[in-house]
PDB file of C-alpha atoms in Angstrom:
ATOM      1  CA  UNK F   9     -11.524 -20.189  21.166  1.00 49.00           C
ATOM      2  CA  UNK F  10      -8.110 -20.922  19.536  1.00 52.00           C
ATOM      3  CA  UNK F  11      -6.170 -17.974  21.559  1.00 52.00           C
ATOM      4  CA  UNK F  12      -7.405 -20.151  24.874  1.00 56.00           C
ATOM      5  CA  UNK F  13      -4.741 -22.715  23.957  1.00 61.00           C
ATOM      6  CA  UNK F  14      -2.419 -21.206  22.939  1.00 62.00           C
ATOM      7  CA  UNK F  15       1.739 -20.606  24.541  1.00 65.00           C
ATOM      8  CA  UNK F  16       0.623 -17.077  24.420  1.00 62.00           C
ATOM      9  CA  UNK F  17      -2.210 -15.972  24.878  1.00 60.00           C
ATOM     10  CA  UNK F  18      -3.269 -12.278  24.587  1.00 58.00           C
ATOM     11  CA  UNK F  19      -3.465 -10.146  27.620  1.00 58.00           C
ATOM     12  CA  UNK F  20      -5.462  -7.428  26.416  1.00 58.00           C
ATOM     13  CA  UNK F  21      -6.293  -6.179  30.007  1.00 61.00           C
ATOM     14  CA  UNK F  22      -2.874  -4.295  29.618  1.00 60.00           C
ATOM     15  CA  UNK F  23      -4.332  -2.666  26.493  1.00 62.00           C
ATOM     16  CA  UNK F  24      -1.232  -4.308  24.595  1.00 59.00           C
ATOM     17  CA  UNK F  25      -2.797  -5.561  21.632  1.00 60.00           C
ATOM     18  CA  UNK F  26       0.414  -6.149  19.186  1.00 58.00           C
ATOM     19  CA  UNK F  27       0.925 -10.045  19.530  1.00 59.00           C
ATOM     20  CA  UNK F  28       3.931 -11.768  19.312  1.00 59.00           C
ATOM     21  CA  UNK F  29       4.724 -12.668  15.657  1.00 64.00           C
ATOM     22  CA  UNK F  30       3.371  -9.614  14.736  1.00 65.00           C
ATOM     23  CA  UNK F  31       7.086  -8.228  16.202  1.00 70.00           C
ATOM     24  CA  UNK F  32      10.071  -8.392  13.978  1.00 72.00           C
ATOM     25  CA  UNK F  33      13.710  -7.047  14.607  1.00 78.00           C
ATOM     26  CA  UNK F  34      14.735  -3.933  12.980  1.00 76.00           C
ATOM     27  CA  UNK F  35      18.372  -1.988  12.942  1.00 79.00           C
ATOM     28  CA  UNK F  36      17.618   1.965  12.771  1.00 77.00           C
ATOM     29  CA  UNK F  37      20.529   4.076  11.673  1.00 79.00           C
ATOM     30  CA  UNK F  38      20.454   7.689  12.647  1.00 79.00           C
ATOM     31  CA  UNK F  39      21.995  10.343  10.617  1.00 81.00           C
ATOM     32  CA  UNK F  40      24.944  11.703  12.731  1.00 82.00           C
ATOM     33  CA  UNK F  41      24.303  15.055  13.867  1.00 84.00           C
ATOM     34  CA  UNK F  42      20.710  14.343  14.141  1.00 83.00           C
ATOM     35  CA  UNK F  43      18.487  16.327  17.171  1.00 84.00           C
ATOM     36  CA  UNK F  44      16.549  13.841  17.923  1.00 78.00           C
ATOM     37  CA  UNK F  45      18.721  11.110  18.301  1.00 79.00           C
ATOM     38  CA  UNK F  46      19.184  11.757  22.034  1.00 81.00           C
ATOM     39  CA  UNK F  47      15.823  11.458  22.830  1.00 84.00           C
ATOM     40  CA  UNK F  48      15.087   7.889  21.312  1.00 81.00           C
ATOM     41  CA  UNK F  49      15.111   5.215  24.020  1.00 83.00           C
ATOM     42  CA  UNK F  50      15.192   1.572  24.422  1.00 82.00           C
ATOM     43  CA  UNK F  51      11.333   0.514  24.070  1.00 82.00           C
ATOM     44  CA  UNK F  52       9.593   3.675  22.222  1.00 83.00           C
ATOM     45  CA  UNK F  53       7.353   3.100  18.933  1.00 80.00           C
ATOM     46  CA  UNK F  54       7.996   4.050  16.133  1.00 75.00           C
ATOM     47  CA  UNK F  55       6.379   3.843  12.606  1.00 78.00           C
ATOM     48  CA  UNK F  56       9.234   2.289   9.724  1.00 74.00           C
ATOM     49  CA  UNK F  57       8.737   2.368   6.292  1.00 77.00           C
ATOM     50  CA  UNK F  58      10.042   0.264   4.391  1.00 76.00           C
ATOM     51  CA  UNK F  59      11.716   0.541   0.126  1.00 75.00           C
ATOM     52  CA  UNK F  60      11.442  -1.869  -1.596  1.00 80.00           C
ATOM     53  CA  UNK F  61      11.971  -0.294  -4.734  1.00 80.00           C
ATOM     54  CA  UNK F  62      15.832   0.300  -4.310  1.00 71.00           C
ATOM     55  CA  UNK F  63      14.893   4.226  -3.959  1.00 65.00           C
ATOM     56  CA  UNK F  64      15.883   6.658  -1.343  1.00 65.00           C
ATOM     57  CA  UNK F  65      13.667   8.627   0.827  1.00 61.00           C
ATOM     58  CA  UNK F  66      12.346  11.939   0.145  1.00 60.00           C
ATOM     59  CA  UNK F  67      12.600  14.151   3.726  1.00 57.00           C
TER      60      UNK F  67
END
């Protein structure tokens, strides 16, 4: 196949499955005053959503 040749290839042995260009940089502001803000660390998933719309979020 394809993923054979390529620079990366997946190493789903690790049970990693998110490939490369599926990763895009994102900035994350915290509210200040927020709990849970000292428990986020370097490397931890998360789920983002995303506006588009130009509206806020609803808590």
């Amino acid at each position: 196949s394809g993923s054979q040749f390529s620079l990366l290839p997946p190493d789903n042995a690790t049970g990693n499955f998110t490939k490369v260009v599926q990763r895009i940089p994102v900035k994350i502001l915290l509210d200040p005053g927020s709990p849970l803000a000292g428990r986020l660390r370097p490397g931890m998933s998360a789920v983002a959503t995303i506006l588009t719309d130009g509206a806020t979020a609803q808590p």
